Amino acid sequence: MKHYGITGWKNSGKTGLVERLVAEITGRGYSVSTIKHAHHAFDVDHPGRDSYRHREAGASEVILASRKRVAQMTELRGAPEPELDELLMRLRPVDLVLVEGYKRARHPKLECHRVETGKGLIAPEDDSIRGVASDTSMSLHVPVFNLDDSGGIADFILREVALD
């Protein structure tokens, strides 16, 4: 399954760009899924709910299903975090998976950059970064896009994964 990363430092605009790219690319008739990496604990469930109670009781996996959606929660319980390739295998086939985060993984990525974060660029030191989307103009060894140019960035990614 084709996948492409959107990476960058915290508050660099990754989530907003992924959101706009999903809308742009699905609007062109492609199916898209996403994977988001979090560096912190998170919970998609709420204390007191049945599924939460199942996990708290010790269930390794809980699937919550309805007419509108299915959610699967897996408790690692000390096991190592799954690698990106393993997570990709869990998804139903789609045309493209946009992967947010995973800075250090070796898949092709576009880096988001905002001057206000005060962080330097990752791209000069990482050859898996194939382009940069920024709020400032710059000259680099890879294509540079305006962070708000969702259409141009979508064109670039679709060419990169041979879906254009």
PDB file of C-alpha atoms in Angstrom:
ATOM      1  CA  MET A   1       0.000   0.000   0.000  1.00  0.00           C
ATOM      2  CA  LYS A   2       1.358   3.416  -0.931  1.00  0.00           C
ATOM      3  CA  HIS A   3       2.148   5.703   1.975  1.00  0.00           C
ATOM      4  CA  TYR A   4       3.706   9.118   2.402  1.00  0.00           C
ATOM      5  CA  GLY A   5       4.740  10.944   5.534  1.00  0.00           C
ATOM      6  CA  ILE A   6       4.065  14.417   6.856  1.00  0.00           C
ATOM      7  CA  THR A   7       6.599  15.207   9.541  1.00  0.00           C
ATOM      8  CA  GLY A   8       8.102  18.124  11.439  1.00  0.00           C
ATOM      9  CA  TRP A   9       8.551  19.534  14.903  1.00  0.00           C
ATOM     10  CA  LYS A  10       5.646  20.180  17.279  1.00  0.00           C
ATOM     11  CA  ASN A  11       3.346  23.046  16.161  1.00  0.00           C
ATOM     12  CA  SER A  12       4.808  23.069  12.647  1.00  0.00           C
ATOM     13  CA  GLY A  13       1.421  22.592  10.966  1.00  0.00           C
ATOM     14  CA  LYS A  14       1.410  18.824  10.389  1.00  0.00           C
ATOM     15  CA  THR A  15      -2.139  18.061  11.515  1.00  0.00           C
ATOM     16  CA  GLY A  16      -3.697  20.962   9.636  1.00  0.00           C
ATOM     17  CA  LEU A  17      -1.836  19.986   6.478  1.00  0.00           C
ATOM     18  CA  VAL A  18      -2.845  16.319   6.791  1.00  0.00           C
ATOM     19  CA  GLU A  19      -6.460  17.392   7.255  1.00  0.00           C
ATOM     20  CA  ARG A  20      -6.344  19.574   4.125  1.00  0.00           C
ATOM     21  CA  LEU A  21      -4.537  16.875   2.123  1.00  0.00           C
ATOM     22  CA  VAL A  22      -7.107  14.230   3.043  1.00  0.00           C
ATOM     23  CA  ALA A  23      -9.883  16.539   1.815  1.00  0.00           C
ATOM     24  CA  GLU A  24      -7.944  17.488  -1.338  1.00  0.00           C
ATOM     25  CA  ILE A  25      -6.912  13.959  -2.306  1.00  0.00           C
ATOM     26  CA  THR A  26     -10.248  12.291  -1.517  1.00  0.00           C
ATOM     27  CA  GLY A  27     -11.898  15.113  -3.472  1.00  0.00           C
ATOM     28  CA  ARG A  28      -9.919  13.890  -6.476  1.00  0.00           C
ATOM     29  CA  GLY A  29     -11.467  10.434  -6.123  1.00  0.00           C
ATOM     30  CA  TYR A  30      -8.702   8.602  -4.237  1.00  0.00           C
ATOM     31  CA  SER A  31      -9.251   6.645  -1.019  1.00  0.00           C
ATOM     32  CA  VAL A  32      -7.058   7.815   1.860  1.00  0.00           C
ATOM     33  CA  SER A  33      -6.361   6.553   5.379  1.00  0.00           C
ATOM     34  CA  THR A  34      -4.112   8.109   8.007  1.00  0.00           C
ATOM     35  CA  ILE A  35      -1.779   6.993  10.763  1.00  0.00           C
ATOM     36  CA  LYS A  36      -0.751   9.494  13.427  1.00  0.00           C
ATOM     37  CA  HIS A  37       2.145   8.914  15.791  1.00  0.00           C
ATOM     38  CA  ALA A  38       1.869  10.313  19.305  1.00  0.00           C
ATOM     39  CA  HIS A  39       4.823  10.689  21.662  1.00  0.00           C
ATOM     40  CA  HIS A  40       2.641  10.638  24.743  1.00  0.00           C
ATOM     41  CA  ALA A  41      -0.042   8.506  26.330  1.00  0.00           C
ATOM     42  CA  PHE A  42      -3.479   9.065  24.875  1.00  0.00           C
ATOM     43  CA  ASP A  43      -6.927   7.638  25.334  1.00  0.00           C
ATOM     44  CA  VAL A  44      -9.767   7.410  22.845  1.00  0.00           C
ATOM     45  CA  ASP A  45     -12.003   5.862  25.450  1.00  0.00           C
ATOM     46  CA  HIS A  46     -13.595   7.334  28.584  1.00  0.00           C
ATOM     47  CA  PRO A  47     -13.693   6.069  32.160  1.00  0.00           C
ATOM     48  CA  GLY A  48     -16.920   4.305  32.972  1.00  0.00           C
ATOM     49  CA  ARG A  49     -17.737   3.334  29.371  1.00  0.00           C
ATOM     50  CA  ASP A  50     -18.116  -0.390  28.697  1.00  0.00           C
ATOM     51  CA  SER A  51     -15.097  -0.592  26.375  1.00  0.00           C
ATOM     52  CA  TYR A  52     -12.947   1.270  28.917  1.00  0.00           C
ATOM     53  CA  ARG A  53     -14.039  -1.164  31.601  1.00  0.00           C
ATOM     54  CA  HIS A  54     -13.099  -4.097  29.347  1.00  0.00           C
ATOM     55  CA  ARG A  55      -9.576  -2.707  28.869  1.00  0.00           C
ATOM     56  CA  GLU A  56      -9.190  -1.885  32.559  1.00  0.00           C
ATOM     57  CA  ALA A  57     -10.215  -5.449  33.396  1.00  0.00           C
ATOM     58  CA  GLY A  58      -7.253  -6.693  31.349  1.00  0.00           C
ATOM     59  CA  ALA A  59      -8.458  -7.252  27.777  1.00  0.00           C
ATOM     60  CA  SER A  60      -5.606  -7.093  25.259  1.00  0.00           C
ATOM     61  CA  GLU A  61      -7.855  -5.800  22.483  1.00  0.00           C
ATOM     62  CA  VAL A  62     -11.312  -4.288  22.472  1.00  0.00           C
ATOM     63  CA  ILE A  63     -13.380  -3.688  19.351  1.00  0.00           C
ATOM     64  CA  LEU A  64     -16.247  -1.231  19.587  1.00  0.00           C
ATOM     65  CA  ALA A  65     -18.625  -1.496  16.643  1.00  0.00           C
ATOM     66  CA  SER A  66     -21.759   0.294  15.474  1.00  0.00           C
ATOM     67  CA  ARG A  67     -23.577   1.005  12.213  1.00  0.00           C
ATOM     68  CA  LYS A  68     -21.374   4.067  11.670  1.00  0.00           C
ATOM     69  CA  ARG A  69     -17.853   3.057  12.760  1.00  0.00           C
ATOM     70  CA  VAL A  70     -15.577   0.423  14.221  1.00  0.00           C
ATOM     71  CA  ALA A  71     -12.793   1.241  16.671  1.00  0.00           C
ATOM     72  CA  GLN A  72     -10.144  -1.225  17.749  1.00  0.00           C
ATOM     73  CA  MET A  73      -8.051  -0.498  20.821  1.00  0.00           C
ATOM     74  CA  THR A  74      -4.968  -2.540  21.643  1.00  0.00           C
ATOM     75  CA  GLU A  75      -3.303  -2.393  25.043  1.00  0.00           C
ATOM     76  CA  LEU A  76       0.430  -2.997  24.689  1.00  0.00           C
ATOM     77  CA  ARG A  77       0.820  -3.899  28.368  1.00  0.00           C
ATOM     78  CA  GLY A  78       4.606  -3.565  28.207  1.00  0.00           C
ATOM     79  CA  ALA A  79       5.050  -4.951  24.687  1.00  0.00           C
ATOM     80  CA  PRO A  80       7.069  -2.805  22.276  1.00  0.00           C
ATOM     81  CA  GLU A  81       5.324  -0.132  20.205  1.00  0.00           C
ATOM     82  CA  PRO A  82       4.429  -1.550  16.779  1.00  0.00           C
ATOM     83  CA  GLU A  83       6.604  -0.432  13.867  1.00  0.00           C
ATOM     84  CA  LEU A  84       5.017   1.639  11.099  1.00  0.00           C
ATOM     85  CA  ASP A  85       5.077  -1.309   8.662  1.00  0.00           C
ATOM     86  CA  GLU A  86       3.059  -3.411  11.100  1.00  0.00           C
ATOM     87  CA  LEU A  87       0.480  -0.650  11.518  1.00  0.00           C
ATOM     88  CA  LEU A  88       0.183  -0.266   7.743  1.00  0.00           C
ATOM     89  CA  MET A  89      -0.627  -3.985   7.473  1.00  0.00           C
ATOM     90  CA  ARG A  90      -3.556  -3.513   9.863  1.00  0.00           C
ATOM     91  CA  LEU A  91      -5.305  -1.084   7.512  1.00  0.00           C
ATOM     92  CA  ARG A  92      -7.786  -2.054   4.825  1.00  0.00           C
ATOM     93  CA  PRO A  93      -6.372  -1.356   1.355  1.00  0.00           C
ATOM     94  CA  VAL A  94      -6.671   2.250   0.141  1.00  0.00           C
ATOM     95  CA  ASP A  95      -4.954   4.277  -2.571  1.00  0.00           C
ATOM     96  CA  LEU A  96      -2.806   6.253  -0.120  1.00  0.00           C
ATOM     97  CA  VAL A  97      -1.994   6.314   3.591  1.00  0.00           C
ATOM     98  CA  LEU A  98      -0.805   9.667   4.946  1.00  0.00           C
ATOM     99  CA  VAL A  99       1.478   9.124   7.935  1.00  0.00           C
ATOM    100  CA  GLU A 100       1.763  11.996  10.415  1.00  0.00           C
ATOM    101  CA  GLY A 101       4.869  12.042  12.571  1.00  0.00           C
ATOM    102  CA  TYR A 102       7.395   9.192  12.538  1.00  0.00           C
ATOM    103  CA  LYS A 103      10.254  11.684  12.082  1.00  0.00           C
ATOM    104  CA  ARG A 104      12.965   9.056  12.272  1.00  0.00           C
ATOM    105  CA  ALA A 105      11.342   6.396  10.073  1.00  0.00           C
ATOM    106  CA  ARG A 106      12.817   5.977   6.590  1.00  0.00           C
ATOM    107  CA  HIS A 107       9.680   6.293   4.413  1.00  0.00           C
ATOM    108  CA  PRO A 108       9.402   9.273   2.033  1.00  0.00           C
ATOM    109  CA  LYS A 109       8.166  12.396   3.804  1.00  0.00           C
ATOM    110  CA  LEU A 110       7.339  16.060   3.443  1.00  0.00           C
ATOM    111  CA  GLU A 111       8.540  18.261   6.296  1.00  0.00           C
ATOM    112  CA  CYS A 112       6.310  20.983   7.740  1.00  0.00           C
ATOM    113  CA  HIS A 113       8.188  24.026   9.007  1.00  0.00           C
ATOM    114  CA  ARG A 114       7.035  27.200  10.740  1.00  0.00           C
ATOM    115  CA  VAL A 115       9.500  29.905  11.697  1.00  0.00           C
ATOM    116  CA  GLU A 116       7.665  30.617  14.977  1.00  0.00           C
ATOM    117  CA  THR A 117       8.572  27.170  16.382  1.00  0.00           C
ATOM    118  CA  GLY A 118      12.203  28.278  16.588  1.00  0.00           C
ATOM    119  CA  LYS A 119      13.298  24.833  15.402  1.00  0.00           C
ATOM    120  CA  GLY A 120      15.661  24.224  12.523  1.00  0.00           C
ATOM    121  CA  LEU A 121      14.907  22.144   9.471  1.00  0.00           C
ATOM    122  CA  ILE A 122      15.213  18.367   9.538  1.00  0.00           C
ATOM    123  CA  ALA A 123      15.505  18.081   5.723  1.00  0.00           C
ATOM    124  CA  PRO A 124      19.211  18.966   5.330  1.00  0.00           C
ATOM    125  CA  GLU A 125      20.174  15.991   7.507  1.00  0.00           C
ATOM    126  CA  ASP A 126      17.513  13.479   6.364  1.00  0.00           C
ATOM    127  CA  ASP A 127      17.372  12.173   2.800  1.00  0.00           C
ATOM    128  CA  SER A 128      13.941  10.590   3.368  1.00  0.00           C
ATOM    129  CA  ILE A 129      12.490  14.124   3.350  1.00  0.00           C
ATOM    130  CA  ARG A 130      11.576  14.812  -0.282  1.00  0.00           C
ATOM    131  CA  GLY A 131      10.046  18.267   0.142  1.00  0.00           C
ATOM    132  CA  VAL A 132       9.335  21.036   2.660  1.00  0.00           C
ATOM    133  CA  ALA A 133       6.118  22.974   3.301  1.00  0.00           C
ATOM    134  CA  SER A 134       6.878  26.221   5.108  1.00  0.00           C
ATOM    135  CA  ASP A 135       5.449  29.591   6.061  1.00  0.00           C
ATOM    136  CA  THR A 136       8.598  31.265   4.721  1.00  0.00           C
ATOM    137  CA  SER A 137      10.424  31.063   1.409  1.00  0.00           C
ATOM    138  CA  MET A 138      13.772  29.288   1.303  1.00  0.00           C
ATOM    139  CA  SER A 139      16.136  27.586  -1.088  1.00  0.00           C
ATOM    140  CA  LEU A 140      16.851  23.919  -0.430  1.00  0.00           C
ATOM    141  CA  HIS A 141      17.974  20.754  -2.212  1.00  0.00           C
ATOM    142  CA  VAL A 142      14.305  19.605  -2.234  1.00  0.00           C
ATOM    143  CA  PRO A 143      11.126  21.315  -3.485  1.00  0.00           C
ATOM    144  CA  VAL A 144       9.704  23.962  -1.125  1.00  0.00           C
ATOM    145  CA  PHE A 145       5.965  24.699  -0.944  1.00  0.00           C
ATOM    146  CA  ASN A 146       3.920  27.298   0.844  1.00  0.00           C
ATOM    147  CA  LEU A 147       2.405  25.534   3.859  1.00  0.00           C
ATOM    148  CA  ASP A 148      -1.073  26.580   2.684  1.00  0.00           C
ATOM    149  CA  ASP A 149      -0.645  25.255  -0.891  1.00  0.00           C
ATOM    150  CA  SER A 150      -2.671  22.082  -0.323  1.00  0.00           C
ATOM    151  CA  GLY A 151      -3.285  21.549  -4.048  1.00  0.00           C
ATOM    152  CA  GLY A 152       0.378  21.874  -5.009  1.00  0.00           C
ATOM    153  CA  ILE A 153       1.477  19.648  -2.140  1.00  0.00           C
ATOM    154  CA  ALA A 154      -1.163  17.047  -3.078  1.00  0.00           C
ATOM    155  CA  ASP A 155       0.096  17.123  -6.698  1.00  0.00           C
ATOM    156  CA  PHE A 156       3.649  16.571  -5.440  1.00  0.00           C
ATOM    157  CA  ILE A 157       2.737  13.656  -3.161  1.00  0.00           C
ATOM    158  CA  LEU A 158       0.573  11.962  -5.792  1.00  0.00           C
ATOM    159  CA  ARG A 159       3.491  12.187  -8.271  1.00  0.00           C
ATOM    160  CA  GLU A 160       5.878  10.838  -5.640  1.00  0.00           C
ATOM    161  CA  VAL A 161       3.708   7.744  -5.069  1.00  0.00           C
ATOM    162  CA  ALA A 162       2.832   7.372  -8.785  1.00  0.00           C
ATOM    163  CA  LEU A 163      -0.882   8.091  -8.378  1.00  0.00           C
ATOM    164  CA  ASP A 164      -0.971  11.183 -10.624  1.00  0.00           C
TER     165      ASP A 164
END
